[in-house]
XYZ file of C-alpha atoms in Angstrom:
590
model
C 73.881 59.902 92.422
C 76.127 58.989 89.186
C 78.734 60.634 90.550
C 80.432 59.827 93.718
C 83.859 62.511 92.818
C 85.048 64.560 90.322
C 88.398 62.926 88.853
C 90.504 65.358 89.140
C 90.015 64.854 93.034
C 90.812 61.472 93.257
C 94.089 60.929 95.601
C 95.657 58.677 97.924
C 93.101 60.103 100.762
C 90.921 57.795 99.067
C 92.925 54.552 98.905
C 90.793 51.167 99.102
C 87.323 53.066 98.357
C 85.150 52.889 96.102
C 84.307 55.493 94.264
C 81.751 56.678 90.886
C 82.874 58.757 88.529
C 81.773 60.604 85.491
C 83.537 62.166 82.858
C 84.916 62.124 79.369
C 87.690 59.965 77.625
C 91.007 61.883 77.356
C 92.821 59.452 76.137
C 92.291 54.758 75.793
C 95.473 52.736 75.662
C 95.667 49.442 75.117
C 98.756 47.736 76.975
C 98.945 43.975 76.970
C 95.368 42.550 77.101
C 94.945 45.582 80.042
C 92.737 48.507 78.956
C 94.049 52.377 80.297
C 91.757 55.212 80.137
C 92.276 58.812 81.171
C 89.023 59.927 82.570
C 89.057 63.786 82.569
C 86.125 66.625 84.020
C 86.308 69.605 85.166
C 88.670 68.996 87.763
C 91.173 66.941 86.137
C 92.072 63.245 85.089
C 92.442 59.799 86.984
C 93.960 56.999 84.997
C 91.057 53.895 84.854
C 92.202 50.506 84.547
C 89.822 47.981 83.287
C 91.251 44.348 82.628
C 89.543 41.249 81.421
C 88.539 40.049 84.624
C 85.636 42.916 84.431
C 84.555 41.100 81.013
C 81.173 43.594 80.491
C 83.512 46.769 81.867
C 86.011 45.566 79.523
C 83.854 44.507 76.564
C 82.772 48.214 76.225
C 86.011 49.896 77.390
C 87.243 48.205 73.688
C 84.681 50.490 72.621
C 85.608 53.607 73.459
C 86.801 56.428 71.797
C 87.939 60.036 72.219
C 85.386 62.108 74.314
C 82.643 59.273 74.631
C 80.827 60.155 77.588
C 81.446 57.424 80.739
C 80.402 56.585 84.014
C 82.772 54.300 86.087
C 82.588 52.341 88.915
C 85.601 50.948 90.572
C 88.419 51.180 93.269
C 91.007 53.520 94.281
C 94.378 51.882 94.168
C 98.174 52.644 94.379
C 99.638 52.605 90.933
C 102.419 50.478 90.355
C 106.071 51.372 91.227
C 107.852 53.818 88.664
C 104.648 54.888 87.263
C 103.417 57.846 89.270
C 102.723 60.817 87.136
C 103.944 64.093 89.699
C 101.573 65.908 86.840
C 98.767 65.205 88.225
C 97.094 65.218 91.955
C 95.866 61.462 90.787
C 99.588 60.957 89.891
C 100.012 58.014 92.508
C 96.967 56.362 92.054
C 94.677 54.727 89.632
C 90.853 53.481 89.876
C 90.712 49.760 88.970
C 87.047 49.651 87.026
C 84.071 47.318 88.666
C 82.144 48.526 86.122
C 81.969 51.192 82.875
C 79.109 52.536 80.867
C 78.904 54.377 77.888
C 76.941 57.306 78.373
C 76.974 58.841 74.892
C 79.427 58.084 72.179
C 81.217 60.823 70.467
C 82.020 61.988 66.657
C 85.805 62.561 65.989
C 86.413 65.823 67.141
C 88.137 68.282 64.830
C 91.219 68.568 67.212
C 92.664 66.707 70.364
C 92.128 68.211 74.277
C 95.822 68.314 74.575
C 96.651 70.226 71.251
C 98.172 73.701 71.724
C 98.151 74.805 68.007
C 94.794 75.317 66.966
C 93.575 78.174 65.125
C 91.301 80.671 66.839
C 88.614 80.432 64.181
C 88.343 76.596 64.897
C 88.127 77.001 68.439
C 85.414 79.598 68.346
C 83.321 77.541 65.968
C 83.513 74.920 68.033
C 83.463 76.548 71.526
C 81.802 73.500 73.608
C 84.641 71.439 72.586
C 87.581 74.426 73.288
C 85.864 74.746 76.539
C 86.800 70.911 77.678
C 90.188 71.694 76.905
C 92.129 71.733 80.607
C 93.831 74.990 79.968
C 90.013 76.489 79.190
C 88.532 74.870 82.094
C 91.264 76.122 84.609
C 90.872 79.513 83.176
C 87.449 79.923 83.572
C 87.303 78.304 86.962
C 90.040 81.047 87.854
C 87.521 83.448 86.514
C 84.567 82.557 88.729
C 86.783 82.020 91.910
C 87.490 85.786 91.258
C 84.239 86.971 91.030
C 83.338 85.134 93.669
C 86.177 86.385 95.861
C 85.357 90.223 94.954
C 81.027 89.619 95.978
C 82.365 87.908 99.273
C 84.476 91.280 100.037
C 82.252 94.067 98.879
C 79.242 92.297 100.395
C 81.614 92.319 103.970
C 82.167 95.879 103.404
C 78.354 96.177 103.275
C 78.157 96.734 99.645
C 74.664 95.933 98.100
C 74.317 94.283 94.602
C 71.289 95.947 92.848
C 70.837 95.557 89.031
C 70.136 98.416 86.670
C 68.546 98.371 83.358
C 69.764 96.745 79.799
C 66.961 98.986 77.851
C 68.024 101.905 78.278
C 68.605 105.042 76.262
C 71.621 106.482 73.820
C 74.161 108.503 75.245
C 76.142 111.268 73.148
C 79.753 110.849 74.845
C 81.976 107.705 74.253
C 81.957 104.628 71.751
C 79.126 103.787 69.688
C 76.240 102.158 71.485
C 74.398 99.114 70.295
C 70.487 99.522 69.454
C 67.926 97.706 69.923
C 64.311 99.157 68.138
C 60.978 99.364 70.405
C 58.096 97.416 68.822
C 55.716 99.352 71.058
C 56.877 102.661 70.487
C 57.575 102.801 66.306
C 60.406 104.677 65.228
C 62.206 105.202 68.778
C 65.098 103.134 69.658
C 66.494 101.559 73.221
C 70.351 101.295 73.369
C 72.273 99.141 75.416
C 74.604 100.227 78.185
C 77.792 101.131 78.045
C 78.007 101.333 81.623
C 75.426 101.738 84.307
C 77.141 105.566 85.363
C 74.339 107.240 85.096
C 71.852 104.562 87.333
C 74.309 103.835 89.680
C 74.935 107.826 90.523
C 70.775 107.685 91.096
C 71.435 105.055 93.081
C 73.555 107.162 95.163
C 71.033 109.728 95.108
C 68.330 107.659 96.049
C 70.183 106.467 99.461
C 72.103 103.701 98.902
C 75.201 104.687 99.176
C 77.433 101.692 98.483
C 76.537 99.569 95.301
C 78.067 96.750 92.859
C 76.971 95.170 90.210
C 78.574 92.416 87.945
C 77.207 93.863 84.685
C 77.485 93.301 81.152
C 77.954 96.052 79.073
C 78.180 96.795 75.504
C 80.052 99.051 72.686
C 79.893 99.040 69.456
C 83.595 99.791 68.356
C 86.805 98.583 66.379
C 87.891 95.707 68.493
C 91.299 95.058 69.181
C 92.766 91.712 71.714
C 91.785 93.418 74.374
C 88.162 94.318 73.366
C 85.182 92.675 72.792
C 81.492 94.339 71.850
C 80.155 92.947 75.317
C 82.102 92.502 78.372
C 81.929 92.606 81.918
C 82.117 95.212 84.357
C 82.559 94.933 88.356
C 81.022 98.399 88.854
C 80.909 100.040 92.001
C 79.655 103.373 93.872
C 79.711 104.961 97.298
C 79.134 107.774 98.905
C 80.600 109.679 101.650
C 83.794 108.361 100.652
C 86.673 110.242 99.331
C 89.649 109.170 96.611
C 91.739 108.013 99.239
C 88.760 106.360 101.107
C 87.806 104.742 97.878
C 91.110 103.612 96.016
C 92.105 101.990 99.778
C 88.771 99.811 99.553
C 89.680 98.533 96.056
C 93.227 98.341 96.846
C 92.163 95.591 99.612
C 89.576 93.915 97.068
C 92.913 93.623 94.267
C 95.021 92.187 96.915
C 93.190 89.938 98.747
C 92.148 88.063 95.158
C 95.400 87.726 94.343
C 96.408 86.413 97.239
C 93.261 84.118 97.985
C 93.334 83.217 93.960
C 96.790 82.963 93.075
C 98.801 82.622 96.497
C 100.683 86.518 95.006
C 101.301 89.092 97.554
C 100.722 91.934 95.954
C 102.610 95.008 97.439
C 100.879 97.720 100.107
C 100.255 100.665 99.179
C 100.252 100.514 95.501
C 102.373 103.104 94.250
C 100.539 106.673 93.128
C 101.704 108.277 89.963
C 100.540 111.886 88.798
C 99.095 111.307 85.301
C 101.703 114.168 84.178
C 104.601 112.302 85.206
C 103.077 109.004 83.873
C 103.438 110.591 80.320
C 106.771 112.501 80.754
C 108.688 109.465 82.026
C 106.802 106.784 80.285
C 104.599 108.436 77.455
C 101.919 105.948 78.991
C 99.229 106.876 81.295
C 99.290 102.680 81.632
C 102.637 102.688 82.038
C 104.055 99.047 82.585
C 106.846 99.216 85.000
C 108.456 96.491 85.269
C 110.206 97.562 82.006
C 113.367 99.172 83.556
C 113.319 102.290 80.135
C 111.989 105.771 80.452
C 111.651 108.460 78.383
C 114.339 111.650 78.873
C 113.269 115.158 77.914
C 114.575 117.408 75.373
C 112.117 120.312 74.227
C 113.897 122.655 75.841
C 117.354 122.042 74.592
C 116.157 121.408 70.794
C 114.324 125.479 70.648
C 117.290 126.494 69.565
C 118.586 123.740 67.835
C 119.375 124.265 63.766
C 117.529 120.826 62.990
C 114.469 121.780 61.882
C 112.920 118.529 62.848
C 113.807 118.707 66.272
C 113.577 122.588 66.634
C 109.792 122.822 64.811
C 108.382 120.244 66.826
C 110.231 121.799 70.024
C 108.759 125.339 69.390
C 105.193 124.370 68.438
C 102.066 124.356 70.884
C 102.088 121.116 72.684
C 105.041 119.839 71.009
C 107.959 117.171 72.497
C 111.009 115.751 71.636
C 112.067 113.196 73.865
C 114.570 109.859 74.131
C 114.440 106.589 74.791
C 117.876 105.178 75.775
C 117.893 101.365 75.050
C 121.051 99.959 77.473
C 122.948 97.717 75.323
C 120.654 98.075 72.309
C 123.503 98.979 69.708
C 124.724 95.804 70.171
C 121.923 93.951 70.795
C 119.556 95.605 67.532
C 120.483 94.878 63.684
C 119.787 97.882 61.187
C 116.652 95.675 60.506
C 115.382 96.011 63.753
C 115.601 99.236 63.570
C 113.888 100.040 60.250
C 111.350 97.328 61.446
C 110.397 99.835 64.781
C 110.855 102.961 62.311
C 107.723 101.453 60.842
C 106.438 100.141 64.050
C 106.023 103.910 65.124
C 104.915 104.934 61.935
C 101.722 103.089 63.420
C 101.088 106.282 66.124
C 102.200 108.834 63.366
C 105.316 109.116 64.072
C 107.269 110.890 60.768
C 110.383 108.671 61.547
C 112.854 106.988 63.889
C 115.619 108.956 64.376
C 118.966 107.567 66.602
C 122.282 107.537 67.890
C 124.459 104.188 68.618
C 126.628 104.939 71.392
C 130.235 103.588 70.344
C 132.485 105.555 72.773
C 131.572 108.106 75.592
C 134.413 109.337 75.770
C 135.119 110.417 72.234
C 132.536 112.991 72.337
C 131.027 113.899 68.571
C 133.421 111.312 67.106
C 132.350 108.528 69.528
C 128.605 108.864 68.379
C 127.138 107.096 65.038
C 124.045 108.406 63.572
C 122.681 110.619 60.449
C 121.389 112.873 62.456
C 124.819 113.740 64.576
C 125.992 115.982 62.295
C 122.582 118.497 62.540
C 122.948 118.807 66.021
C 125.379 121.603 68.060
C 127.831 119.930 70.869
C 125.875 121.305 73.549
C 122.476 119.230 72.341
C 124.882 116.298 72.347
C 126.264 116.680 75.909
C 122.662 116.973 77.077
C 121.275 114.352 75.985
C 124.398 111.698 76.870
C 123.903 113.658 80.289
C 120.322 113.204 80.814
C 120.368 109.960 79.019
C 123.028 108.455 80.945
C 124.293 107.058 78.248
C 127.088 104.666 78.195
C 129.198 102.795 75.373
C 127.146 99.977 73.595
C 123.536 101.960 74.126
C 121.485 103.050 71.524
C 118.851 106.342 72.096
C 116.188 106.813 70.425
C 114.195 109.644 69.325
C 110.885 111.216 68.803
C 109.948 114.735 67.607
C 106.071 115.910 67.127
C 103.229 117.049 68.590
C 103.466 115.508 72.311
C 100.706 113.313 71.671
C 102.433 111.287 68.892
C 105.690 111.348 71.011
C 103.836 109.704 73.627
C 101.904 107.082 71.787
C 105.059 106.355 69.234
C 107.729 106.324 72.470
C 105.704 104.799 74.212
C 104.185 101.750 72.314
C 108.092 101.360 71.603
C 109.275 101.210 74.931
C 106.998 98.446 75.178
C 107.784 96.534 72.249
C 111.914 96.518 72.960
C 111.147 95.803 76.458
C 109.309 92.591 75.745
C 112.117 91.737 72.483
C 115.141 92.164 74.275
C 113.529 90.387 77.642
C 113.891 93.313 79.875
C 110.542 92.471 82.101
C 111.515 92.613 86.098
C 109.182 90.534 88.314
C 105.998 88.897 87.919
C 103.789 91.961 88.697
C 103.571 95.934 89.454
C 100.468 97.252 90.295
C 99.323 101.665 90.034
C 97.638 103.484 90.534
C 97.672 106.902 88.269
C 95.901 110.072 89.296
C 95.213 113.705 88.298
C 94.297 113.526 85.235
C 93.487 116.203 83.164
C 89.531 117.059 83.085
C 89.531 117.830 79.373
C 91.685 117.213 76.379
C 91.892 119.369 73.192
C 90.089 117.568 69.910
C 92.058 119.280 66.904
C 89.417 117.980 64.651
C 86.766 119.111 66.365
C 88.359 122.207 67.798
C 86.478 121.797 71.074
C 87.013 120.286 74.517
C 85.939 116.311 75.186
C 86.387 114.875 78.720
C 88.844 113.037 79.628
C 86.987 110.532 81.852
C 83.226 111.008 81.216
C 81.283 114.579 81.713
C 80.068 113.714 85.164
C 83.821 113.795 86.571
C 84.411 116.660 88.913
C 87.231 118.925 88.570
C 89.394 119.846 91.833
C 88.265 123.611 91.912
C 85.893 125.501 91.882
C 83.118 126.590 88.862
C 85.122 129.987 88.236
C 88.717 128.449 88.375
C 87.802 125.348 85.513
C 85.417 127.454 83.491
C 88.289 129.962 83.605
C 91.298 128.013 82.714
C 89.711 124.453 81.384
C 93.075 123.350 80.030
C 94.281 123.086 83.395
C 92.137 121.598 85.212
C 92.594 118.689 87.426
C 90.067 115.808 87.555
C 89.305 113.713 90.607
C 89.683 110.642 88.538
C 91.561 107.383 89.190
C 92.978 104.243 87.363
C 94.333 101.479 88.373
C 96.550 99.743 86.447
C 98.598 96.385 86.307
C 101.809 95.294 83.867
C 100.749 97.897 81.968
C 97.172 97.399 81.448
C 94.373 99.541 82.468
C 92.122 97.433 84.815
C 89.995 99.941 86.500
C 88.692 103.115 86.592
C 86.817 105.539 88.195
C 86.270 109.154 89.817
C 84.794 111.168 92.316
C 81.466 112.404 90.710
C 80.040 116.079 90.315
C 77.427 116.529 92.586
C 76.186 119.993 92.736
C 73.832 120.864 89.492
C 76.122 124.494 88.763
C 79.219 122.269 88.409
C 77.810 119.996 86.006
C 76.138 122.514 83.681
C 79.521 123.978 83.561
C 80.973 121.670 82.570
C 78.311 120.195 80.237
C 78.991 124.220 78.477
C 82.842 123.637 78.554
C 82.118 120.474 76.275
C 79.892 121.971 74.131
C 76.538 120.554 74.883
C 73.715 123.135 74.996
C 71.300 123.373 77.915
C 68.583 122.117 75.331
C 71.049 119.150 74.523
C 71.932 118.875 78.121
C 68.093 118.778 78.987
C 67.098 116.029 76.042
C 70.492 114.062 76.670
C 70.536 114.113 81.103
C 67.418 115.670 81.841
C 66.679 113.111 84.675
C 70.130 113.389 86.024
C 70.159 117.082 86.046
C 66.611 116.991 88.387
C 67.965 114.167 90.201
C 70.710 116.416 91.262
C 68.454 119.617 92.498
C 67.107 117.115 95.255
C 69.929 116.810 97.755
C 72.742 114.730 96.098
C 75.437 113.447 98.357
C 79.247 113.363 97.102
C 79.726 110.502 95.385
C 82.606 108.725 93.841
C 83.465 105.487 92.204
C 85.032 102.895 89.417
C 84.801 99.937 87.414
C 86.959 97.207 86.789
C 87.431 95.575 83.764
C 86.860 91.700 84.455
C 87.977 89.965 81.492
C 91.187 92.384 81.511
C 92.091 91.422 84.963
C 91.062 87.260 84.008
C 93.356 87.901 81.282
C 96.740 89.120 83.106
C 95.737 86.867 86.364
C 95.964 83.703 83.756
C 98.615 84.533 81.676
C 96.626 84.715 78.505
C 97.179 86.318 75.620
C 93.465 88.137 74.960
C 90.577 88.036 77.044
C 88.626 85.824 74.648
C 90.987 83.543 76.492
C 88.886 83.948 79.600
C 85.261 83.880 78.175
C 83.047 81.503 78.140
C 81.880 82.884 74.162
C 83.225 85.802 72.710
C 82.661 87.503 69.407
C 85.715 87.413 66.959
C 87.969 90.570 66.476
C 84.958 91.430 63.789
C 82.094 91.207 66.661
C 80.697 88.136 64.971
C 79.841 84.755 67.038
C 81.149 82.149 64.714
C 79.388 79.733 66.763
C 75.873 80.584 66.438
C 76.626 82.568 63.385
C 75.331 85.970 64.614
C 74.457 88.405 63.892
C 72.382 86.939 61.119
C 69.006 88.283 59.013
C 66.225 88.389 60.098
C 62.708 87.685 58.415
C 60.493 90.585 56.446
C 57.744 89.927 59.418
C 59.530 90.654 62.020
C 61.046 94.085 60.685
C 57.483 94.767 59.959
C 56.707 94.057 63.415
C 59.449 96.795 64.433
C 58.330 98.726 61.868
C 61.483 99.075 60.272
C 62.634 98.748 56.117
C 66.370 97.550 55.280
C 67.980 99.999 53.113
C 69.998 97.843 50.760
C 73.700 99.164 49.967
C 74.691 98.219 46.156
């Protein structure tokens, strides 16, 4: 073997042995005639000590540079008194070298292990070299001790991984789906999967009623930090199970990976949150509580209100006005702030920011400083320092629109002065959010989409959600963590009337229904158990469980924010013979 231990597990356990080791040169110091070199893998570093005594060792330990590629023989020793690094599990040792060989030499590389303040582009072009860096290496380590962690505890609760396809075929609902053209069938097209829903329900239908999968999947969409065109997907489906049956099960799965991973007790039960409630107190159905802010309402007392601004949006269909108190925020926010998160909403089309600084309770009217204060009657005032709580030194903001803007604008905002003004309370606050609506309203389209995915079911019955669509209830269920969406999921329709119903409600045809589903629509005629489950976003839950900022942090390669791999430099042409092959001609754009 040319490897005895990795470095990084080198400690006073192994005092007076000998030991091989393999690695890469952090960092070669010369002190005194005495060579020092930080050998670093996957694990970590041990200090190497090669003096003259060793003269072949030391004759090409004067030869090293940054990242050559070693192999060292030697022996574990204390280091020397006042030199211990408390850094490092090697801190109180060091390995005195026997021997040292070069493996492979090494160009300069374009930045140092250790540096903190490279670009992204640089690091993604050179990936195999970001990848060494510690900070990389602990992240993805963190990643696969996770995985590992969630196989070991479905697999206990008799879970069975089975694979479903990556050729599969376009779906109508969701994000754009990446293509991929059949040379033996000209013309027709493959997609790749945006999820395995529809296979894993089959699954369920075929008998085997709990199944996982660690599964990449793919959309083609605008990408934001927390997107990439492919990611990965810890999918999961039972049946026999119900909501409670099923969210308890992940619950378990979330905690004990914290806790095995991280050494973080997470709380039990998570907290349950009605998605209605999410949005009135938090204009979030992701809410992030540990931000101690909520939204107040006020549609009711701005209908009769002379400001137009307040009163239109208060009187139209789905319309809100609501408040965001900020405690302490008139002294704590310049005008520039202000105008700076006037334009920050503007983002979620939001008209404005309107305000009031809170200068003295007591004063009533005269106590209150804003534009605005003089549009409004007494009474509006009084509410909202009642509902508000206000107190002297707060500021309240406000927002006035359809409720969907209010939301998004009041929302994103709460967010963005919770994280300025360093309002976050403790490390982590897990939820779960439920009842969702089944459908939401597309202005544009002036039809119903889902608000899951169409194969949702609804609380009641056929009559009652083909009836009354806008209130229906799904049996859907998210879990979410500091504000981020992690998983989701639902209990499935499972009787064939239920699901043409609501295939109708959405607007797809029985033809369309028939060419889009056909096989799940049959599937369904031949004794199809309830069924429920979810998916959780891996490189979302990497991402918070690491402290990263994005979750091309915790991937091995990722595409850039423009779904490009800037280290292979795809997607790139390809040649005339192979489109030929696929029988396919490029339409060139001027």
């Amino acid at each position: 073997m040319m490897r005895s231990h990795y470095c990084g597990q080198v400690d006073e356990a192994l005092l007076g042995q000998e030991v091989q080791l393999c690695g890469w040169a952090h960092r070669r110091r010369d002190h005194g005639g005495v060579i020092f070199i930080d050998l670093r893998d996957r694990e970590g570093l041990v200090q190497v000590v090669i003096d003259p005594d060793t003269a072949e060792a030391f004759a090409n330990a004067e030869r090293v540079r940054s990242e050559f590629v070693l192999r060292v023989h030697g022996r574990v020793r204390p280091r020397p008194d006042g030199t211990d690094n408390p850094n490092l599990r090697s801190g109180k040792i060091e390995v005195l070298a026997k021997g040292l060989e070069i493996l492979n030499r090494a160009e300069t590389p374009p930045f140092q292990m250790d540096d903190e303040e490279i670009s992204e582009e640089v690091r993604l072009r050179y990936r195999y070299l970001d990848l060494r860096r510690p900070v990389m290496q602990e992240r993805l380590k963190l990643r696969a001790r996770t995985i590992s962690h969630f196989r070991r505890y479905l697999d206990a609760q008799g879970f069975l991984d089975i694979e479903t396809p990556m050729l599969t075929k376009a779906t109508p609902e969701g994000a754009r789906d990446y293509l991929v053209p059949s040379r033996t069938h000209p013309g027709e097209f493959f997609a790749l999967p945006q999820s395995p829903q529809l296979f894993k329900q089959l699954l369920m239908m075929a008998g085997f009623d709990r199944y996982y999968q660690i599964v990449r999947c793919f959309r083609d969409e605008d990408l934001r930090a927390d997107r990439q065109p492919e990611f990965t997907q810890l999918d999961i489906e039972t049946s026999f199970l119900d909501e409670a049956d099923i969210t308890g099960l992940m619950e378990g799965m979330i905690r004990g990976a914290f806790r095995e991973v991280l050494g973080v007790e997470l709380p039990e039960p998570f907290p349950r949150m009605a998605f209605a409630e999410a949005m009135s107190r938090f204009g979030s159905d992701k809410p992030d509580l540990r931000i101690p802010m909520e939204l107040t309402e006020l549609t009711d007392v701005m209908k009769t209100e002379e400001f137009k601004v307040f009163a239109a949006a208060a009187n139209q269909p789905r319309g809100r006005v609501a408040a965001l108190k900020v405690p302490g925020g008139s002294e704590k926010l310049s005008r520039k702030q202000i105008d700076d998160y006037t334009g920050f909403v503007g983002r979620y089309g939001a008209k404005g920011l309107a305000y009031i600084k809170v200068n003295d309770v007591s004063k009533g009217r005269e106590g209150l400083q804003s534009p605005i204060v003089k549009n409004l009657s007494d009474a509006a005032l009084e509410a909202i320092l009642a509902r508000t709580a206000a107190v002297n030194g707060d500021l309240v903001f406000f927002g006035a629109d359809k409720a969907k803007v209010v939301n998004d604008a009041l929302g994103a905002l709460r967010l963005k002065i919770g994280q300025d003004l360093d309002m976050i309370e403790g490390d982590w606050a897990p939820l779960w959010v439920v009842d969702f609506p089944m459908f939401e309203w597309d202005d544009g389209e002036n039809r119903w989409n889902a608000m899951h995915h169409p194969f949702t079911s609804p609380r009641d019955a056929v009559e009652t959600v083909k009836a009354d669509p806008e209130n229906a209830i799904a049996r859907a269920y998210d879990m979410v963590l500091n504000g981020t969406e992690i998983g989701g999921g639902s209990i499935r329709i499972h009787r064939p009337e239920m699901q043409t119903a609501v295939f109708e409600l959405l607007g797809i045809d029985e033809a369309q229904a028939k060419l889009k589903f056909g096989f799940l629509l049959d599937a369904l005629k031949f004794g199809c158990p309830p069924h429920g489950g979810l998916a959780f976003g891996i490189d979302r839950l990497i991402m918070l469980m690491a402290g990263a900022k994005s979750i091309r942090d915790v991937m091995a390669f990722p595409k850039t924010q423009t779904a490009a791999c800037l280290l292979t430099d795809a997607p790139a042409a390809v040649d005339e013979r192979q489109l030929r092959e696929l029988n396919i001609r490029l339409r060139r754009t001027p």
